[in-house]
Short mmCIF file of C-alpha atoms in Angstrom, two decimals:
data_model
loop_
_atom_site.label_atom_id
_atom_site.label_comp_id
_atom_site.label_asym_id
_atom_site.label_seq_id
_atom_site.Cartn_x
_atom_site.Cartn_y
_atom_site.Cartn_z
CA MET A 122 68.02 79.52 73.25
CA THR A 123 68.17 77.87 76.29
CA ARG A 124 68.60 80.34 79.13
CA ALA A 125 71.73 79.70 80.10
CA SER A 126 73.02 81.00 77.36
CA THR A 127 72.11 84.38 77.44
CA SER A 128 74.93 86.94 77.64
CA ARG A 129 74.74 90.75 77.81
CA GLY A 130 76.92 92.72 76.09
CA PRO A 131 78.88 95.63 76.84
CA VAL A 132 77.00 98.34 79.25
CA SER A 133 75.34 101.79 77.13
CA ARG A 134 76.52 104.71 77.70
CA GLY A 135 72.96 105.69 79.50
CA GLU A 136 73.63 102.61 81.59
CA ARG A 137 76.57 103.41 83.53
CA ALA A 138 76.47 104.90 86.69
CA LEU A 139 78.37 107.88 87.34
CA ALA A 140 79.71 107.36 91.36
CA PRO A 141 81.68 103.93 90.66
CA ASP A 142 83.61 105.20 87.19
CA LEU A 143 84.68 109.25 89.29
CA ALA A 144 85.27 106.90 92.33
CA ARG A 145 87.82 104.54 90.33
CA GLY A 146 89.33 107.62 87.81
CA PHE A 147 89.84 110.07 90.87
CA MET A 148 91.26 107.20 93.00
CA LEU A 149 94.07 106.16 90.98
CA LEU A 150 95.91 108.77 91.41
CA PHE A 151 96.24 107.58 95.51
CA ILE A 152 97.19 103.89 93.92
CA ALA A 153 99.98 105.96 92.20
CA ILE A 154 101.33 107.92 95.13
CA ALA A 155 101.12 105.17 97.35
CA ASN A 156 102.89 102.60 94.38
CA ALA A 157 105.72 105.43 93.18
CA THR A 158 106.94 105.27 96.96
CA TRP A 159 108.57 102.00 96.40
CA TYR A 160 110.74 103.24 93.60
CA LEU A 161 113.12 104.96 96.13
CA TRP A 162 114.85 102.24 95.76
CA ALA A 163 118.37 104.07 96.68
CA GLN A 164 117.67 104.86 99.84
CA PRO A 165 116.89 102.71 103.02
CA MET A 166 112.81 102.12 104.67
CA THR A 167 112.19 103.09 107.74
CA GLY A 168 110.93 99.87 109.01
CA GLY A 169 107.86 100.56 109.93
CA ASN A 170 106.74 101.08 105.51
CA ALA A 171 108.40 102.03 102.46
CA HIS A 172 108.58 105.31 102.87
CA PRO A 173 112.38 106.40 103.35
CA ASP A 174 113.70 108.89 106.21
CA PRO A 175 112.71 112.28 104.95
CA GLU A 176 115.24 114.88 103.31
CA GLY A 177 114.13 118.38 103.73
CA PRO A 178 110.49 120.33 104.46
CA LEU A 179 109.46 118.89 101.19
CA ASP A 180 109.76 115.10 102.16
CA ALA A 181 108.44 115.59 104.94
CA VAL A 182 105.26 117.58 104.09
CA SER A 183 105.06 114.99 101.04
CA GLN A 184 105.25 111.77 103.41
CA PHE A 185 102.80 113.05 106.21
CA LEU A 186 99.65 113.91 103.48
CA THR A 187 101.08 110.28 101.85
CA VAL A 188 100.72 108.48 104.97
CA VAL A 189 97.39 110.67 106.25
CA MET A 190 95.45 110.04 103.11
CA VAL A 191 96.28 107.68 100.85
CA ASP A 192 98.55 104.52 102.66
CA SER A 193 95.64 101.59 103.71
CA ARG A 194 93.19 104.30 102.45
CA SER A 195 92.88 103.86 98.00
CA TYR A 196 92.77 100.12 98.01
CA PRO A 197 90.53 98.64 100.53
CA MET A 198 88.10 101.20 98.32
CA PHE A 199 88.44 99.42 94.87
CA ALA A 200 87.83 96.45 96.81
CA PHE A 201 84.06 97.61 97.57
CA LEU A 202 84.11 98.64 93.98
CA PHE A 203 85.27 95.56 93.13
CA GLY A 204 82.40 93.53 95.27
CA TYR A 205 79.99 96.22 94.26
CA GLY A 206 80.81 95.87 90.29
CA MET A 207 80.17 91.29 90.49
CA VAL A 208 76.82 92.63 91.70
CA GLN A 209 76.30 94.88 89.07
CA LEU A 210 77.75 91.86 86.14
CA ALA A 211 75.44 89.13 88.26
CA ALA A 212 72.13 91.60 87.92
CA ARG A 213 72.52 92.54 84.04
CA GLN A 214 73.27 89.18 83.33
CA GLU A 215 70.52 87.66 85.21
CA ALA A 216 68.29 90.27 84.14
CA ALA A 217 69.16 89.57 80.48
CA GLY A 218 67.88 85.99 81.18
CA ALA A 219 71.49 84.31 82.06
CA ASP A 220 71.13 81.50 84.60
CA PRO A 221 72.47 81.86 88.08
CA ARG A 222 74.72 78.96 87.96
CA ALA A 223 75.95 80.18 84.16
CA VAL A 224 76.81 83.87 86.17
CA ASP A 225 78.53 82.44 88.93
CA ALA A 226 80.73 80.40 86.37
CA LEU A 227 81.43 83.76 84.27
CA LEU A 228 81.98 85.09 87.68
CA ARG A 229 84.28 82.48 88.18
CA ARG A 230 86.02 82.85 85.11
CA ARG A 231 87.01 86.28 85.76
CA ASN A 232 88.49 85.67 88.84
CA LEU A 233 90.35 83.36 87.67
CA TRP A 234 91.65 85.55 84.85
CA LEU A 235 92.41 88.42 87.20
CA LEU A 236 94.59 86.37 88.92
CA ILE A 237 96.28 85.46 85.43
CA PHE A 238 96.78 88.93 84.38
CA GLY A 239 98.37 89.92 88.07
CA PHE A 240 101.29 86.91 87.39
CA TRP A 241 101.80 88.24 84.13
CA HIS A 242 101.34 92.18 85.41
CA ALA A 243 104.30 90.93 88.66
CA LEU A 244 106.42 88.91 85.88
CA LEU A 245 107.12 91.84 83.68
CA LEU A 246 106.64 94.96 86.16
CA TRP A 247 105.65 95.38 89.23
CA MET A 248 105.83 92.58 92.39
CA GLY A 249 103.03 95.06 94.83
CA ASP A 250 100.37 94.05 91.64
CA VAL A 251 97.01 93.51 92.95
CA LEU A 252 95.15 92.12 90.51
CA GLY A 253 95.80 88.92 91.82
CA ALA A 254 94.82 89.54 95.92
CA TYR A 255 91.30 90.97 94.34
CA GLY A 256 91.35 87.83 91.70
CA LEU A 257 91.70 85.43 94.58
CA ALA A 258 89.32 86.98 97.05
CA GLY A 259 86.72 87.14 94.62
CA LEU A 260 87.10 83.44 93.98
CA VAL A 261 86.97 82.62 97.53
CA LEU A 262 84.45 85.56 98.68
CA CYS A 263 81.96 84.67 95.34
CA TRP A 264 82.17 81.15 96.71
CA LEU A 265 81.24 81.41 100.11
CA PHE A 266 78.95 84.81 100.36
CA PHE A 267 77.97 85.76 97.27
CA ARG A 268 74.72 84.25 96.91
CA ARG A 269 74.28 83.80 101.31
CA ARG A 270 71.49 86.68 102.51
CA ASP A 271 72.24 90.10 103.28
CA THR A 272 72.52 89.12 107.32
CA THR A 273 75.15 86.95 106.30
CA LEU A 274 77.37 89.72 104.64
CA MET A 275 76.68 92.03 107.55
CA VAL A 276 77.68 89.47 109.85
CA TRP A 277 81.11 88.09 108.39
CA SER A 278 81.78 91.31 107.94
CA GLY A 279 81.34 92.32 111.22
CA VAL A 280 83.20 89.34 111.97
CA LEU A 281 86.06 90.44 109.45
CA VAL A 282 86.44 94.00 111.29
CA GLY A 283 86.44 93.02 114.83
CA LEU A 284 89.16 90.23 114.39
CA MET A 285 91.21 94.16 113.33
CA ALA A 286 90.40 95.54 115.59
CA LEU A 287 91.59 93.21 117.83
CA MET A 288 94.51 93.25 116.29
CA SER A 289 94.99 96.21 116.67
CA ALA A 290 94.03 96.99 120.01
CA ALA A 291 96.92 94.27 120.71
CA SER A 292 99.25 96.18 118.76
CA VAL A 293 98.56 99.17 120.88
CA LEU A 294 98.94 97.73 123.92
CA ALA A 295 102.65 96.39 122.78
CA ILE A 296 103.48 99.60 121.45
CA ALA A 297 102.44 100.85 124.98
CA PHE A 298 104.33 98.32 127.68
CA SER A 299 107.29 97.00 125.00
CA PRO A 300 110.69 98.17 126.46
CA PRO A 301 112.46 100.36 123.11
CA GLY A 302 115.06 99.36 121.26
CA GLY A 303 113.65 96.41 119.43
CA GLU A 304 114.26 95.30 115.76
CA SER A 305 110.57 94.51 113.93
CA GLY A 306 109.51 91.24 113.28
CA GLY A 307 107.86 91.88 110.89
CA LEU A 308 107.47 91.61 106.75
CA ASP A 309 110.86 92.49 105.69
CA LEU A 310 109.99 95.38 103.14
CA ASP A 311 113.69 95.22 102.19
CA PHE A 312 112.76 91.74 100.47
CA MET A 313 109.58 92.65 98.54
CA SER A 314 111.52 95.59 97.11
CA ALA A 315 114.52 93.78 96.50
CA SER A 316 113.27 93.56 92.69
CA ILE A 317 113.53 97.08 92.04
CA ALA A 318 116.69 97.62 93.25
CA ASP A 319 118.02 95.52 90.75
CA PRO A 320 119.97 95.99 87.94
CA SER A 321 119.46 92.14 86.31
CA LEU A 322 116.48 91.89 84.10
CA ILE A 323 116.26 88.65 84.97
CA GLY A 324 116.99 89.08 88.34
CA ALA A 325 114.12 91.44 88.83
CA ALA A 326 111.60 89.11 87.54
CA VAL A 327 112.24 86.25 89.31
CA SER A 328 112.12 88.17 92.50
CA ARG A 329 108.43 89.55 91.73
CA VAL A 330 107.16 85.96 90.73
CA THR A 331 108.98 85.50 94.49
CA VAL A 332 106.69 88.01 95.59
CA TRP A 333 103.81 87.63 94.33
CA PRO A 334 102.11 84.57 95.88
CA MET A 335 102.64 86.65 99.71
CA VAL A 336 101.61 89.56 98.18
CA VAL A 337 98.25 87.98 96.68
CA LEU A 338 97.44 85.72 99.67
CA GLY A 339 97.88 89.02 102.44
CA GLN A 340 96.82 91.02 100.96
CA GLY A 341 93.49 89.71 99.23
CA LEU A 342 92.51 87.11 102.41
CA LEU A 343 94.89 87.09 104.94
CA GLY A 344 95.01 91.27 105.25
CA LEU A 345 91.29 91.16 106.11
CA ALA A 346 90.70 94.72 104.44
CA VAL A 347 90.04 93.28 100.97
CA PRO A 348 87.41 91.18 102.32
CA ALA A 349 85.79 92.72 104.72
CA ALA A 350 85.83 95.62 101.99
CA ILE A 351 84.33 93.25 99.42
CA LEU A 352 81.87 91.80 101.31
CA LEU A 353 80.39 95.65 101.96
CA GLY A 354 80.33 96.37 98.24
CA PHE A 355 78.27 93.40 97.47
CA TRP A 356 75.35 94.01 100.45
CA ALA A 357 75.86 98.09 98.81
CA ALA A 358 75.34 96.77 95.57
CA ARG A 359 71.86 94.75 96.10
CA ARG A 360 70.60 98.15 97.67
CA ARG A 361 71.55 100.34 94.40
CA ILE A 362 73.60 103.30 96.34
CA LEU A 363 76.30 103.98 94.38
CA GLU A 364 73.64 103.91 91.09
CA GLU A 365 70.68 106.00 93.51
CA PRO A 366 72.70 107.76 95.96
CA GLY A 367 69.51 110.27 95.94
CA ARG A 368 67.63 107.92 98.33
CA HIS A 369 70.83 107.36 100.24
CA LEU A 370 71.90 110.68 101.28
CA ARG A 371 71.64 110.07 104.91
CA LEU A 372 73.60 106.75 104.64
CA LEU A 373 76.32 108.33 102.60
CA ARG A 374 76.94 111.69 104.41
CA THR A 375 77.72 109.18 107.91
CA VAL A 376 79.76 107.03 105.99
CA ALA A 377 81.61 109.99 104.53
CA VAL A 378 82.66 111.98 107.42
CA ALA A 379 82.80 109.40 109.97
CA GLY A 380 84.14 106.60 107.61
CA LEU A 381 87.36 109.98 107.06
CA ALA A 382 87.09 111.54 110.00
CA THR A 383 88.55 107.85 111.52
CA GLY A 384 90.85 107.53 108.78
CA TRP A 385 92.75 110.68 108.69
CA VAL A 386 92.75 110.63 112.26
CA GLY A 387 93.69 107.45 111.83
CA GLY A 388 96.62 107.92 110.21
CA LEU A 389 98.23 110.69 112.13
CA PRO A 390 100.33 108.16 114.37
CA GLU A 391 102.18 106.47 111.54
CA ALA A 392 101.99 109.85 109.92
CA LEU A 393 103.92 111.24 113.07
CA ALA A 394 106.10 108.91 113.67
CA GLN A 395 107.46 108.63 110.23
CA VAL A 396 108.55 112.27 110.00
CA GLY A 397 110.10 112.06 113.30
CA VAL A 398 107.37 113.89 115.56
CA TRP A 399 107.18 110.85 117.64
CA GLU A 400 110.14 109.00 118.35
CA LEU A 401 109.36 104.98 117.69
CA ASP A 402 112.11 102.58 117.45
CA GLU A 403 111.57 99.41 114.50
CA ALA A 404 109.53 96.89 116.55
CA ARG A 405 107.32 98.99 117.83
CA ALA A 406 107.20 101.59 114.56
CA THR A 407 105.97 98.31 112.53
CA LEU A 408 103.13 97.20 115.49
CA LEU A 409 101.18 100.76 113.71
CA ALA A 410 100.09 98.77 110.26
CA MET A 411 97.19 96.87 111.81
CA PRO A 412 95.82 99.96 113.36
CA HIS A 413 96.17 101.97 110.43
CA THR A 414 95.10 99.31 107.90
CA ILE A 415 91.50 99.34 110.34
CA THR A 416 91.29 103.03 109.56
CA GLY A 417 92.38 102.88 106.04
CA LEU A 418 89.48 100.73 105.50
CA ALA A 419 87.18 103.21 107.20
CA GLY A 420 88.67 105.98 104.81
CA GLY A 421 88.24 104.17 101.55
CA LEU A 422 84.86 103.75 102.49
CA GLY A 423 84.57 107.58 103.44
CA TYR A 424 86.03 108.55 99.91
CA VAL A 425 83.16 106.33 98.19
CA ALA A 426 80.40 107.78 100.28
CA LEU A 427 82.22 111.80 99.39
CA ILE A 428 82.32 110.75 95.79
CA ALA A 429 78.91 109.56 95.73
CA LEU A 430 77.66 112.82 97.13
CA VAL A 431 79.65 114.50 94.51
CA ALA A 432 78.67 112.31 91.88
CA HIS A 433 74.85 113.43 93.17
CA ARG A 434 75.24 116.76 93.23
CA ILE A 435 76.98 116.80 89.52
CA GLN A 436 73.70 114.88 87.91
CA SER A 437 71.02 116.91 90.24
CA ARG A 438 72.10 119.66 87.68
CA ASP A 439 71.39 118.25 84.98
CA ARG A 440 73.95 119.79 82.31
CA GLU A 441 76.81 118.06 80.55
CA PRO A 442 79.80 116.63 81.78
CA GLY A 443 83.03 119.20 81.41
CA ALA A 444 85.87 117.76 80.17
CA VAL A 445 87.36 116.81 83.74
CA LEU A 446 84.86 115.47 85.01
CA THR A 447 84.75 113.59 81.23
CA ALA A 448 88.22 112.60 82.07
CA LEU A 449 88.00 111.44 85.12
CA THR A 450 84.63 108.97 84.32
CA ALA A 451 86.73 108.06 81.22
CA THR A 452 89.16 106.81 83.46
CA GLY A 453 87.46 105.01 85.79
CA LYS A 454 85.56 103.00 82.58
CA ARG A 455 88.85 102.20 81.41
CA SER A 456 90.89 101.75 85.48
CA LEU A 457 92.50 98.05 84.29
CA THR A 458 94.31 99.66 81.40
CA SER A 459 95.33 102.83 83.77
CA TYR A 460 96.32 101.00 86.96
CA LEU A 461 98.55 98.01 84.09
CA GLY A 462 99.80 101.67 82.44
CA GLN A 463 100.80 103.16 85.73
CA SER A 464 103.42 99.99 85.40
CA VAL A 465 104.45 100.98 82.11
CA LEU A 466 105.19 105.04 82.62
CA CYS A 467 107.01 103.77 86.34
CA ALA A 468 109.23 100.57 86.00
CA PRO A 469 111.07 101.02 83.34
CA VAL A 470 112.17 104.37 84.27
CA LEU A 471 112.25 104.57 87.73
CA ALA A 472 113.66 100.76 88.40
CA ALA A 473 117.74 99.99 88.69
CA TRP A 474 117.43 97.38 85.94
CA GLY A 475 115.58 100.43 83.46
CA LEU A 476 116.99 103.93 83.42
CA GLY A 477 117.17 103.89 87.34
CA LEU A 478 115.25 107.38 87.95
CA GLY A 479 113.81 106.81 91.20
CA ALA A 480 117.62 107.21 92.91
CA HIS A 481 117.74 110.11 91.63
CA LEU A 482 113.79 111.20 93.79
CA THR A 483 113.21 112.13 96.88
CA SER A 484 109.55 111.78 98.45
CA TRP A 485 108.30 115.14 97.06
CA SER A 486 109.71 114.19 93.35
CA MET A 487 108.70 111.36 93.44
CA ALA A 488 105.42 112.28 94.71
CA LEU A 489 105.27 114.53 91.49
CA TYR A 490 106.16 111.97 88.76
CA ALA A 491 103.00 109.41 90.55
CA VAL A 492 100.63 112.59 89.70
CA GLY A 493 102.22 113.23 85.97
CA VAL A 494 101.73 109.49 85.52
CA TRP A 495 98.09 109.55 87.11
CA LEU A 496 97.36 112.45 84.64
CA ALA A 497 99.16 110.73 81.54
CA THR A 498 96.43 108.00 81.72
CA VAL A 499 93.65 110.25 82.52
CA ALA A 500 94.44 111.50 78.73
CA ALA A 501 95.30 108.49 77.43
CA ALA A 502 91.42 107.55 78.78
CA TYR A 503 90.00 111.13 77.72
CA ALA A 504 91.46 110.48 74.16
CA MET A 505 90.12 107.16 74.01
CA GLU A 506 86.44 108.18 75.31
CA ARG A 507 86.12 110.65 72.57
CA ALA A 508 87.49 108.16 69.92
CA ASP A 509 84.76 105.80 71.55
CA ARG A 510 87.18 103.17 71.93
CA ARG A 511 87.61 101.32 75.14
CA GLY A 512 90.59 100.00 77.05
CA PRO A 513 92.39 97.23 75.58
CA ALA A 514 93.24 95.43 79.01
CA GLU A 515 89.07 95.57 79.49
CA VAL A 516 88.70 94.34 76.16
CA LEU A 517 90.90 91.08 77.17
CA LEU A 518 89.56 90.51 80.46
CA ARG A 519 86.53 90.40 78.93
CA ARG A 520 87.14 88.10 75.76
CA MET A 521 88.79 85.66 77.74
CA SER A 522 85.99 85.91 80.35
CA TYR A 523 83.53 85.47 78.16
CA GLN A 524 82.88 82.09 76.36
CA ARG A 525 82.47 82.92 72.66
CA THR A 526 79.53 80.30 72.54
CA THR A 527 77.70 82.01 75.09
CA ALA A 528 76.85 85.50 72.93
CA ALA A 529 73.33 85.77 72.38
CA PRO A 530 71.95 87.29 69.49
CA ALA A 531 70.54 90.31 70.94
CA ALA A 532 73.39 90.84 72.91
CA ALA A 533 75.56 90.76 69.46
CA GLY A 534 73.61 93.71 68.18
CA THR A 535 74.25 95.99 71.66
CA PRO A 536 75.97 98.92 70.75
CA PRO A 537 79.70 98.69 72.72
CA GLY A 538 79.86 101.49 75.64
CA PRO A 539 82.91 103.80 75.31
CA GLY A 540 84.93 102.65 76.98
CA GLY A 541 84.31 98.99 78.33
CA ASP A 542 81.31 97.01 80.18
CA GLN A 543 79.75 97.96 83.56
CA GLU A 544 81.53 94.45 84.71
CA ARG A 545 85.36 95.92 85.45
CA THR A 546 87.79 95.02 88.18
CA SER A 547 88.55 97.44 90.88
CA ARG A 548 91.99 97.58 91.91
#
């Protein structure tokens, strides 16, 4: 058996780190809430984001909290975990004797299959798919940076954040000095969401796959937040920060406090504009997007650090996990299945080409529906955990990514972990 042919099997129960699974499982709630906003297809968007004008106090409260705590805060967090997971995958494979070139080829296949998964997700259900964005970012960043030095990772993540900061500063100056009454010249959100309001199955599918490449390129690379988060994930995984949070408590506390403070305070301008406290025309409201995105990157990292601290506290008690913790981590282990499951429970029910329920909801009731969808996926993941079954999407991705001829005899006898590989995607 050559070194290049060695391949590890799925991660066993004792090998899994609590923090990444707990973070994915909880933050899928934020993904559900953020995505559900787009299904309010019967109400016009405000121009700066996907939220409509609030119809009452409950809508205003729901939108305010969503903009401050959720919008543009969850996907950078998943991008960080995505980068972190790729390093974990490589470390496990190389520890089992795999050649680095074979590991790099495995990463390329997984990221390419993520692109393919994302295309089908967009074609069948959801125009805002992020699997393709992460797949593209993974292909490019692994090629450019995966084997580079830590210093290189930090320098380039700093360059990306610096570019975002410069664009944010330019946006703030434009808001301050541009004349009022302008119209948005940015991304047409009505075009982005047209598939949801289209009653035709075929027409909606065509619209989704038309929008999908822009989402893949825009969010995966051009938006800069995802590449920056992935590079930081590479760096953090090399130090095993989430596997060994007790060794990094000072760093985690600093990132949690500074990141969440930056994310929440940075979300206030767009939130105040959304609920009408700060009156902005459409053009200036659109200019808030980049400041909201860069503070969202900080907020996403803050959420990861906070959940890592919680995981460390839980593990230090040395007690059996309760049902709630088990259900949340089970969802994180099956994050790809749970993410796709959200679209299955939302698109056919809410979109105009399905039952059209989105036309009868407002922001606060849609948020409640999103919470219900998340709870349904948590219950399904918990049932799979109890049955010792991995998520079907994780099983399929692994089957397509790993070459059949690379399985080593030692790996063939490895018992499957409860719910999937450590080498999984992050959404």
